[in-house]
XYZ file of C-alpha atoms in Angstrom:
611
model
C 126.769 103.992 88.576
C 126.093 101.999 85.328
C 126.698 98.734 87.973
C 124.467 99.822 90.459
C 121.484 100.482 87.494
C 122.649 96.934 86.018
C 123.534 94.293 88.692
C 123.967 91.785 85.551
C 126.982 93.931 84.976
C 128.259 93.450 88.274
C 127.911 89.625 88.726
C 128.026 87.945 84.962
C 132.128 89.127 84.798
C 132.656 86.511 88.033
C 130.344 84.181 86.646
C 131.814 80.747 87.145
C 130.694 77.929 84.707
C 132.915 75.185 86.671
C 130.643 76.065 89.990
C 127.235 76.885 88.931
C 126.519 75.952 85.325
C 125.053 73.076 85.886
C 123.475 73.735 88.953
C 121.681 76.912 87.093
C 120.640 75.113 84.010
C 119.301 72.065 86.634
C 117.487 74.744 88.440
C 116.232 76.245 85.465
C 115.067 72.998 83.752
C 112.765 72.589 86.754
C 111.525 76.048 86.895
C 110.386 75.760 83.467
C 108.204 72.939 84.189
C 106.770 73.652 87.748
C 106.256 77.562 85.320
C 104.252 75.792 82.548
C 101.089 74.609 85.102
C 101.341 77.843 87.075
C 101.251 79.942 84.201
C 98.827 78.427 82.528
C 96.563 77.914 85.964
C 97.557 81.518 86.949
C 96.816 82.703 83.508
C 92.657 81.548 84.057
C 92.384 82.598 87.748
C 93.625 86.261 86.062
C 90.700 86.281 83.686
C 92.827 85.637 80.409
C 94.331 82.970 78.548
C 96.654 80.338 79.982
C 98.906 82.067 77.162
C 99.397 85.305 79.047
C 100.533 83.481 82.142
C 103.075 81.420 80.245
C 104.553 84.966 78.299
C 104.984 85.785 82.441
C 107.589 82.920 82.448
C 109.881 84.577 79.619
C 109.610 88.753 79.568
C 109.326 89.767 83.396
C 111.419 87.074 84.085
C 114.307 88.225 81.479
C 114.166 92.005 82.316
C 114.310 91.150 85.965
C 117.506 88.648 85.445
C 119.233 91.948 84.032
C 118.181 94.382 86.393
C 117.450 92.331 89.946
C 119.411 91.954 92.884
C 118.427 89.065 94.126
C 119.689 85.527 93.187
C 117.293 83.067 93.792
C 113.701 84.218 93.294
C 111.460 83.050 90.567
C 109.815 85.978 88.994
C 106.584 85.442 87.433
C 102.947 83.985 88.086
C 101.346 84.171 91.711
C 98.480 83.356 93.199
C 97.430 86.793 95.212
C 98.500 88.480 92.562
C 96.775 86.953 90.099
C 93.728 86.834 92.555
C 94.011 91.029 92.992
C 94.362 91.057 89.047
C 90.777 89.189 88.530
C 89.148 91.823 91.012
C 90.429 94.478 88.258
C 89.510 92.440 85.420
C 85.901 92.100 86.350
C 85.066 96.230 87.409
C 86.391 96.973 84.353
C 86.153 94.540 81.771
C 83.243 94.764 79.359
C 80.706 91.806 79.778
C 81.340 88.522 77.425
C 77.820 89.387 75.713
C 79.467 93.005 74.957
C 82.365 91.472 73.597
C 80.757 89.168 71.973
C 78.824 91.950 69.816
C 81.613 94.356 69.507
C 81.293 98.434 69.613
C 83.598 101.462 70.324
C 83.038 101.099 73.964
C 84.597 97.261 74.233
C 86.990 96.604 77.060
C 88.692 93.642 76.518
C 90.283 91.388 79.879
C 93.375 91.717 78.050
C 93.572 95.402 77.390
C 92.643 95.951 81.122
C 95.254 93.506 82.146
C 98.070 94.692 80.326
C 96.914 98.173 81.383
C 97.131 97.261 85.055
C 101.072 95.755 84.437
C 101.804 99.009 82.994
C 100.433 101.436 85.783
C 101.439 98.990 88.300
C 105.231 99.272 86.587
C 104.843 102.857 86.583
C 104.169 103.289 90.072
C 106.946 101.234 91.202
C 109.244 102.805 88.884
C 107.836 106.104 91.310
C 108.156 104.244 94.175
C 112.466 103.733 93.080
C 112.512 106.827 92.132
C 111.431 108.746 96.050
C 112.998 106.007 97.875
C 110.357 104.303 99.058
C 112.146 100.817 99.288
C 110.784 100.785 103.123
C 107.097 101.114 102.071
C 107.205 96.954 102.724
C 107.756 97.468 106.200
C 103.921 98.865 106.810
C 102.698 94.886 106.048
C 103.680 93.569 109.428
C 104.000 89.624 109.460
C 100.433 89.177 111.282
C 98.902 91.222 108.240
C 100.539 89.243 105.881
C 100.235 85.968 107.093
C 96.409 87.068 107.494
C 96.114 88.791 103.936
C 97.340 86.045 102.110
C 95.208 83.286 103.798
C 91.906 85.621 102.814
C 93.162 85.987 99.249
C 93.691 82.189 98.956
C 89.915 81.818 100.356
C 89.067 83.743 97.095
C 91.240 81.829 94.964
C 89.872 78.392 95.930
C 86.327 80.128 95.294
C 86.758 81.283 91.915
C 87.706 77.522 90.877
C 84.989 75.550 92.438
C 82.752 76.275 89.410
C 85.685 74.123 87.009
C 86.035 71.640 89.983
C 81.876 70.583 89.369
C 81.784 72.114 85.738
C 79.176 74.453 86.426
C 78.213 77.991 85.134
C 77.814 80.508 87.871
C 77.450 84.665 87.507
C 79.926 87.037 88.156
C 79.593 89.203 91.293
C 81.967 92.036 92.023
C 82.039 94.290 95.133
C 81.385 93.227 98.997
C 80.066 90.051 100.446
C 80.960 88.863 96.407
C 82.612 85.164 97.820
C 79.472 84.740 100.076
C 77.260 85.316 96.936
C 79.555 83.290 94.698
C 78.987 79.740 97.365
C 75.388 80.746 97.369
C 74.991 80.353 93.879
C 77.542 77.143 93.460
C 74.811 75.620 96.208
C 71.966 76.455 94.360
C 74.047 74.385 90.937
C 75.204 71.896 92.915
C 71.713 69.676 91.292
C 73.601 70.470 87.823
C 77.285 69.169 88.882
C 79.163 67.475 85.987
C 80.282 64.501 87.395
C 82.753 63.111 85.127
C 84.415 66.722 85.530
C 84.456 66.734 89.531
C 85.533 63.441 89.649
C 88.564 64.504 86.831
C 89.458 67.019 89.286
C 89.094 65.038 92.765
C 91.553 62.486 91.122
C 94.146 65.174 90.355
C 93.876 66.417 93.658
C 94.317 63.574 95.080
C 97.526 62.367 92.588
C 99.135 65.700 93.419
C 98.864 65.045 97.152
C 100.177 61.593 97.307
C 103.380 62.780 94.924
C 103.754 65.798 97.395
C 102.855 64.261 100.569
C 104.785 61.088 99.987
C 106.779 60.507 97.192
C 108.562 63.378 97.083
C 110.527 63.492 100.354
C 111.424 59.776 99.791
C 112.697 60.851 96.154
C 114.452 64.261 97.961
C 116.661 61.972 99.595
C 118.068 60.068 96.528
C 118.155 62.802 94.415
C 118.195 66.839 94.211
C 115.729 66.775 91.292
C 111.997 67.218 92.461
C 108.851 64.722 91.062
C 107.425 67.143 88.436
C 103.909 66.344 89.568
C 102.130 69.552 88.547
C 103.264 69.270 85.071
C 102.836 65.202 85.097
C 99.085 65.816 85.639
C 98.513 68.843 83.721
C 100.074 66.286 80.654
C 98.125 63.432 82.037
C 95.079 65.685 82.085
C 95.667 66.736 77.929
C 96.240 62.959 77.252
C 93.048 61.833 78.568
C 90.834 64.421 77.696
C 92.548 63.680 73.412
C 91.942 59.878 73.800
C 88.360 60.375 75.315
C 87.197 63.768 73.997
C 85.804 65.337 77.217
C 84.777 67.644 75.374
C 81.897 66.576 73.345
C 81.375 63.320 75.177
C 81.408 64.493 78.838
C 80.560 68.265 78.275
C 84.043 69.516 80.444
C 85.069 72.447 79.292
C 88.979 72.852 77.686
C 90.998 75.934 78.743
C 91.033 77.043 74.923
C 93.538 77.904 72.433
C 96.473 79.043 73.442
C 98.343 80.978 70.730
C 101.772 79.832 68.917
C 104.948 81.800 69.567
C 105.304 85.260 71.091
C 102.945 87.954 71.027
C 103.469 91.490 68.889
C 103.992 94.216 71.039
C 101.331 96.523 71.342
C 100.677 99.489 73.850
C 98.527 99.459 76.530
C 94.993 101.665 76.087
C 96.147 105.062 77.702
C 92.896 105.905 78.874
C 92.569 103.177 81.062
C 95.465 104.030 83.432
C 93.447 106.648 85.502
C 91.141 104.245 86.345
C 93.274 101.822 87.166
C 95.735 103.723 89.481
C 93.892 103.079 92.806
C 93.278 99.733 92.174
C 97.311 99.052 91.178
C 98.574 100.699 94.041
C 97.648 97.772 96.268
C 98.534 95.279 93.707
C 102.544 97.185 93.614
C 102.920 97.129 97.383
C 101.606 93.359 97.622
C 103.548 92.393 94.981
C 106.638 94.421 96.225
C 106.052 93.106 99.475
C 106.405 89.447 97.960
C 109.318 90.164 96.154
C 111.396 91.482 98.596
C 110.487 89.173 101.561
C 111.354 86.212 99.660
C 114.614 87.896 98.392
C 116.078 88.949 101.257
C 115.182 85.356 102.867
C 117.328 83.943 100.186
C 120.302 87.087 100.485
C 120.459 86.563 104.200
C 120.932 82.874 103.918
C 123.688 82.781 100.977
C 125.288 86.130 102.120
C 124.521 88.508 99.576
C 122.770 91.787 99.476
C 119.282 92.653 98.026
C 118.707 96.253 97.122
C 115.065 97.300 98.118
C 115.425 100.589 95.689
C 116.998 98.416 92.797
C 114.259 95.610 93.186
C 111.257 98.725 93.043
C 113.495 99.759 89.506
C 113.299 96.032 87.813
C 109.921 95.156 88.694
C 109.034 99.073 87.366
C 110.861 98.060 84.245
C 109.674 94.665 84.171
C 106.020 95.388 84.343
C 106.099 98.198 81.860
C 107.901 95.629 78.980
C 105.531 93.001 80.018
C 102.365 95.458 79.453
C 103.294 95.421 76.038
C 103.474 91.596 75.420
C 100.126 90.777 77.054
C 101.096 89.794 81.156
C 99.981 90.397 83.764
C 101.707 91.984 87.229
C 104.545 90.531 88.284
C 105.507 88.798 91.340
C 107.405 85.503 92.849
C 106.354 82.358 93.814
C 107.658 81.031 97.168
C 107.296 77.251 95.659
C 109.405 78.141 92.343
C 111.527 80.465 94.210
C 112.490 77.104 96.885
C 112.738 74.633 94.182
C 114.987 76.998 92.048
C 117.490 77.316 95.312
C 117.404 74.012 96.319
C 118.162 72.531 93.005
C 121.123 74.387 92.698
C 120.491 77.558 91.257
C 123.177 80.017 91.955
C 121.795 82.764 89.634
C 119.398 84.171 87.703
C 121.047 82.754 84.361
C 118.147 79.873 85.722
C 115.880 82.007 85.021
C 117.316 82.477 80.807
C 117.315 78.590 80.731
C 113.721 78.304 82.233
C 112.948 81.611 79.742
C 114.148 79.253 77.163
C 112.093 75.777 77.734
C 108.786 78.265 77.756
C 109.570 79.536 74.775
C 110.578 75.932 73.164
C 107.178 75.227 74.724
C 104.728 77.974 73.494
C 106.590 77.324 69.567
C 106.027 73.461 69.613
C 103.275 72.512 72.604
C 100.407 75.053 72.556
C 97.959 73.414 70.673
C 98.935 70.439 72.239
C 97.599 71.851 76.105
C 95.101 73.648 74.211
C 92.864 70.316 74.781
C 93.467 70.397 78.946
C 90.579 70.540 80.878
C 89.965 73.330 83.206
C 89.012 70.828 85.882
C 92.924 69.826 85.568
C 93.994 73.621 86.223
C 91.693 73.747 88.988
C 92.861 70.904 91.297
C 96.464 72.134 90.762
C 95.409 75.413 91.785
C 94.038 74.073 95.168
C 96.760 71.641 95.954
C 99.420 74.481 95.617
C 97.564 76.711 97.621
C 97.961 74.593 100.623
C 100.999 76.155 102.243
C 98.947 79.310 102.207
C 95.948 77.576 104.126
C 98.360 75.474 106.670
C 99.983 79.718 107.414
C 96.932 79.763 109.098
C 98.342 77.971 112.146
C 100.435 80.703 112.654
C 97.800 82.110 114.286
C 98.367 80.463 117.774
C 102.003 82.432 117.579
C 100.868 85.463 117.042
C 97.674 85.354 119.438
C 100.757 84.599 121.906
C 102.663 87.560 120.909
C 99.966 90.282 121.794
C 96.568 90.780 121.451
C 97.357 93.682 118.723
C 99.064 91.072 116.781
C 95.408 88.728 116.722
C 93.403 91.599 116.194
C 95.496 92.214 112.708
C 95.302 88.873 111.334
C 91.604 88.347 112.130
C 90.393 91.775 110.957
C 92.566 91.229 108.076
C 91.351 87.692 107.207
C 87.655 88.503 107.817
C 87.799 91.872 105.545
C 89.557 90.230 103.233
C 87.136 87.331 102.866
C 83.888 89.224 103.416
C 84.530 92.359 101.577
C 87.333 92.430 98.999
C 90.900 91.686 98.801
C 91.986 95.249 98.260
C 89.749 97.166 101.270
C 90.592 94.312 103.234
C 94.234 95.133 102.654
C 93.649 98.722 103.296
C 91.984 97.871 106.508
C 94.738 95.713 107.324
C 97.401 98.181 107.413
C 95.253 100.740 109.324
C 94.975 98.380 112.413
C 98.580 97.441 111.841
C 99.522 101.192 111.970
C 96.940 101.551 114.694
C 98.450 98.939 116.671
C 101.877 100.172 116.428
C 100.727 103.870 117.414
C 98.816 102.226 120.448
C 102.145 100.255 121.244
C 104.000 103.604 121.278
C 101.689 105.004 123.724
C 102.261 102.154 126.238
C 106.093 102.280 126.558
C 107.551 99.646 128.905
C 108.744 100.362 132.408
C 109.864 98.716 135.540
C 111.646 98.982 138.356
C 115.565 97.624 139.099
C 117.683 96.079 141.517
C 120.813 95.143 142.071
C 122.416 91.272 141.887
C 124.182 90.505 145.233
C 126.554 88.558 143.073
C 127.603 90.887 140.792
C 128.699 93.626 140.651
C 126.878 96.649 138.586
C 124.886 94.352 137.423
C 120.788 95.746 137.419
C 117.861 93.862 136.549
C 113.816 94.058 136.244
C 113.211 92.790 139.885
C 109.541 91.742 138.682
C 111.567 89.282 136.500
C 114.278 88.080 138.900
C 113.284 86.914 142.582
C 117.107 87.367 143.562
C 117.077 90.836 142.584
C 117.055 93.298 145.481
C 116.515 97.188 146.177
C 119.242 99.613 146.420
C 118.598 101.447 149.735
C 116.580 104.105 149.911
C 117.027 104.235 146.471
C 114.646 103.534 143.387
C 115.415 102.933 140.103
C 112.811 103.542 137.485
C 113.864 102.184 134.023
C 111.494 103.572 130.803
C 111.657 101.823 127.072
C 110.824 103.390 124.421
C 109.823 107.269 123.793
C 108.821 110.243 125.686
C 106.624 112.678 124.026
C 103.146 114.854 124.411
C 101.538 111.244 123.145
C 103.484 109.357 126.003
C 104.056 112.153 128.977
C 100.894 111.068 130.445
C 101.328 107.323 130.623
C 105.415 108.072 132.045
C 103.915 109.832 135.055
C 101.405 107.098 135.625
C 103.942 104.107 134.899
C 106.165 106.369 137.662
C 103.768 106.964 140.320
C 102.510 103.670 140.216
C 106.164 102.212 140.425
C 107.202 104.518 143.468
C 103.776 103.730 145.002
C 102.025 107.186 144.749
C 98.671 107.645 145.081
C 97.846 109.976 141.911
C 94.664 111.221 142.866
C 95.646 112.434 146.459
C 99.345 113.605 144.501
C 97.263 115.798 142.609
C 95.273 117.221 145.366
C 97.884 117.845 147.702
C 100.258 118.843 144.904
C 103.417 117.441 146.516
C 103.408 119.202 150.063
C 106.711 119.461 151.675
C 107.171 117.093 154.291
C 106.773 118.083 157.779
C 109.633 117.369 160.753
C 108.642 113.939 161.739
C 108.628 112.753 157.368
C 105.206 112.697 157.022
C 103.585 115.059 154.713
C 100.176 116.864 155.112
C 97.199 115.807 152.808
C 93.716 117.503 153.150
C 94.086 118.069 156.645
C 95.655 114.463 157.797
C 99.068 113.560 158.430
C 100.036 110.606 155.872
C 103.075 108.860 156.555
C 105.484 108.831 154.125
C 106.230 105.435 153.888
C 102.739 104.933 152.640
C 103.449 106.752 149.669
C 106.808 105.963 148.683
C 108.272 103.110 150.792
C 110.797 105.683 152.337
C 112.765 106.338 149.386
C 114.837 109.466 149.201
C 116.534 108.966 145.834
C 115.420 108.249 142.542
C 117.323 107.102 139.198
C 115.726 107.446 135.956
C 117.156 105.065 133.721
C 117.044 106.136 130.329
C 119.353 103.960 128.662
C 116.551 102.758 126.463
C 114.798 106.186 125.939
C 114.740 106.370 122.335
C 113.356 110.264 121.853
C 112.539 113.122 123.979
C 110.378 116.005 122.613
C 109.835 119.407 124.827
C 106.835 118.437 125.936
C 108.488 115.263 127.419
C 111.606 117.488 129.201
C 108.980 119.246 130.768
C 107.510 116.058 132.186
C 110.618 114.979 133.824
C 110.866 118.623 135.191
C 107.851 118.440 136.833
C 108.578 115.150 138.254
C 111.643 116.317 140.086
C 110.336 119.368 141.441
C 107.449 117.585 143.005
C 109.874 114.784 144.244
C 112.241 117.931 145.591
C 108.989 118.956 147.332
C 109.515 115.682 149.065
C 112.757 115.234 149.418
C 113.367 113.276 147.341
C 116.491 113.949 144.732
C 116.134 112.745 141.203
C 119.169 111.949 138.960
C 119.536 110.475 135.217
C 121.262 107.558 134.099
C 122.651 106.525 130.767
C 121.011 108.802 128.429
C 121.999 108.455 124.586
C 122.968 111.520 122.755
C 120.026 112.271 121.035
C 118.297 112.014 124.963
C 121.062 114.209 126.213
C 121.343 117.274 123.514
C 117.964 117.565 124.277
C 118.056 117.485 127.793
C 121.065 119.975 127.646
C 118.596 122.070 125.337
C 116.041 122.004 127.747
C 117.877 123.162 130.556
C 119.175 125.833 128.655
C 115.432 127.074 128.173
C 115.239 126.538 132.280
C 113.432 123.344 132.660
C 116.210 121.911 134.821
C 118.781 122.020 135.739
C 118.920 117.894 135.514
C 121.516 115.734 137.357
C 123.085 113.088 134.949
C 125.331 110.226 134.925
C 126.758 108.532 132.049
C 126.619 105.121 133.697
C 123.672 103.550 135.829
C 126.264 101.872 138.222
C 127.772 105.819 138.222
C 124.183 107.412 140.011
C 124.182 104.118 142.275
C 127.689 105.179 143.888
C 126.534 108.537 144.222
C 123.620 107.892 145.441
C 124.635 106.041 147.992
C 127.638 108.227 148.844
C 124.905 110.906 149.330
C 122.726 108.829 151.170
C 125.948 107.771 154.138
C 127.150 111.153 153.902
């Protein structure tokens, strides 16, 4: 049990320093400096100090190394997250001039952000604790894919004002991004050039080194071009030797403090507030986490404990509420780099822990002259995997029109109203989809393969398929229940070629001497009802559930196909399926005929039928 609470315990004792020493402290070396431009990018787009994105790097990061199941994942900074942390920041947060002036009243960016880490860490502490590990399966790829894309719409937003060094106000609420490019329009007359051109030739130095240097370099060696951190040093140099600052009026990201922070608790009041806001921000981030871990588990062979992975980032969000971060999460970019290097486990994660923390003691004051500009064109450039997810779209419009309809209602919400409704809305039409997916079970009919034996295929798929004599066999996917009764006798009478409105009037008349039947009067032939079938084999081999209300369904369809002679049987039920069906006749809605194989109701069938 102490194992299972502390997978550290479990995998440090088989640790083995010949294998993966060096590939750990390789991966970790890396880490560390793709972890110094994030943090201290991610730290700004969260509405505090580069510092607090930096302390991400080292406390999160350690708790999670003792406590996480997964081996490869870099815990710390990310975009969304940091995104969904800035919506917080600004409802809550008092305004600079309040600050500025001081009172009883003053909410700092800080206290609400190390508020939020702590509620967030609370609720997914509550989340371990009821087992709700599966929670992650309500964000549906499509919602995802379409969630993420709107978020990174914000993101780019927020940083235009650095990229042309202008002074915007803050909006909050809906329509806030459409505001936001109304207002950088309007300031576009008072762009700082020297700072948008600073920022267009980062943008365009990071491209070329990821575009084109770096997979020439990947084949030559493991270690990647450290181009983020190259121009975020770049970046300090230049604006030292030429003082931006005074001589070119572009603004530096500020001080950044030297060594660790004092622990202090987060403002207890604030946590009410806060709790709708971070239960969004603990299933995103969750969501994140566990995607990119058990991507990594499922290609090295290892297991990732959903549960386990709710209990570390609980813990880790709660320690790193004290020491000034912000939520956690995992970057897919750190996370790839980290595994491709040659990281085997987290021990990468204590030597990249360690290189921050050499950093923050000996460097801050050094970055503390980088201009924001900098921060913002690495901010863009790594959000383009996020844009380029967009092309996913052609898949899933290909998959279903449910699946388009989630990623564009998702994308729009998120982009016009908020990140956090949008979400919400999100997983309504996901759920809603999946509910109307339910409803619309999949049916066909089946024939038989001249060529093999007991073999039984979809004969709308298969041309060389052909029709068991006098015999139909109706094959249903997925569950019958009050929700679905309706559409089964639809899918069925439009399979056996019923007419359902004149089946309802006539109410299944017996058929007369000749096999016709009488309807309003008229003699129909049979033939144009049912093609001149007198058996029928319900398939259920992929009939998930039955309810009562589905039992009596099928009972009513063989009494009205008795009424025509026709004799109904069932195929390959599964138990669940067949307790119930047993129940049901036992409460006299059958008796029901039933085989255990499909090939089984075939021979009889057809025993019957030359008998």
């Amino acid at each position: 049990m102490f194992a299972g609470i502390l997978p550290i315990v479990q995998w440090l004792p088989k640790y083995s320093p010949k294998r993966d020493l060096i590939g750990d402290i390789i991966a970790g070396f890396t880490v560390a400096i793709m972890h110094i431009p994030h943090g201290m990018a991610y730290g700004l787009l969260a509405g505090v100090s580069p510092g607090c994105g930096l302390y991400m790097a080292i406390f999160p990061t350690l708790v999670y190394m003792v406590l996480g199941t997964s081996k490869h994942i870099s815990i710390g900074t990310f975009a969304v997250a940091s995104m969904m942390t800035l919506k917080v920041v600004q409802s809550y947060a008092s305004d600079e001039q309040v600050i500025a002036q001081g009172g009883e009243n003053v909410i700092t960016p800080l206290e609400v952000v190390t508020t939020l880490a702590f509620t967030v860490g609370l609720l997914h502490l509550a989340m371990g604790f009821f087992r709700l590990g599966t929670l992650s399966s309500l964000l549906s790829d499509p919602l995802v894919n379409g969630f993420t894309t709107g978020a990174a719409c914000h993101v780019v937003t927020s940083q235009l004002k650095d990229v042309f060094g202008v002074t915007v106000p803050r909006h909050k609420g809906a329509f806030k991004i459409i505001y936001t490019i109304v207002d950088l329009c309007a300031a576009l007359p008072s762009t700082n050039v020297p700072a948008l051109l600073f920022c267009l030739g980062i943008i365009v130095f990071m491209t070329i080194c990821n575009e084109l240097i770096k997979p020439c370099l990947r084949k030559y060696c493991r270690f990647p071009l450290p181009a983020e951190l190259i121009a975020v040093i770049g970046g300090t140099v230049i604006s030292m030797l030429v003082d931006v600052k005074n001589k070119y009026d572009i603004k530096p990201v500020g001080d950044i403090p030297t060594g660790l922070p004092m622990p202090v608790l987060p403002r207890m009041d604030l946590v009410p507030d806060l709790v709708v806001d971070s239960i969004a921000i603990a299933i995103v981030t969750y969501s994140i986490v566990m995607s990119l871990g058990l991507t990594f588990a499922k290609k090295h062979s290892y297991e990732v404990r959903p549960n386990q992975e709710l209990f570390a980032m609980g813990v880790g969000n709660i320690v790193g509420g004290f020491f000034q971060c912000i939520p956690l999460a995992c970057s897919l970019s750190r996370s790839l780099i980290q595994e491709q290097t040659g990281g085997a486990t987290q021990l990468a994660s204590l030597v990249s822990a360690l290189i921050i923390l050499i950093t923050l003691f000996w460097a801050g004051p050094f970055f503390s002259f980088l201009p924001r500009c900098v921060l913002a064109g690495v901010i863009i450039v790594a959000l383009k995997p996020m844009f380029m997810q967009a092309g996913e779209l052609k898949k899933f419009s290909k998959q279903g029109k449910l699946e388009l309809l989630t990623w564009l209602s998702t994308f729009i919400c998120v982009v016009l109203i908020d990140i956090d409704i949008g979400l919400l809305i999100g997983v309504c039409i996901s759920l809603l989809s999946l509910y109307i997916k339910g409803l619309k079970p999949y049916s066909c009919l089946l024939g038989y393969i001249p060529e093999a034996s007991a073999v039984y295929v979809d004969m709308n798929h298969h041309r060389n398929a052909f029709e068991v004599p006098e015999t139909k066999i109706f094959r249903y996917c997925g569950s019958l229940n009050f929700a679905t009764s309706m559409y089964f006798r639809k899918a069925l009478n439009k399979a056996l070629g019923i007419d359902s409105e004149n089946t309802r009037r006539a109410s299944y008349i017996p058929l007369s001497q000749n096999g016709s039947t009488t309807i309003n009067g008229g003699i129909t032939p049979l033939h144009h009802l049912n093609s001149s079938f007198r058996y029928l084999i319900l398939d259920f081999s992929m009939l998930g559930h039955i309810d009562v209300a589905g039992s009596r369904a099928l009972s009513d369809v063989k009494h009205e196909l008795e009424k025509r002679g026709v004799c109904t049987f069932f195929a390959t039920p599964t138990d669940r399926v067949y307790d119930c069906l047993v129940h049901s006749m036992v409460l006299g809605e059958g008796p029901f005929e039933m085989f255990p194989t499909l090939h089984d109701a075939v021979e009889y069938a057809n025993a019957c039928r030359l008998a």
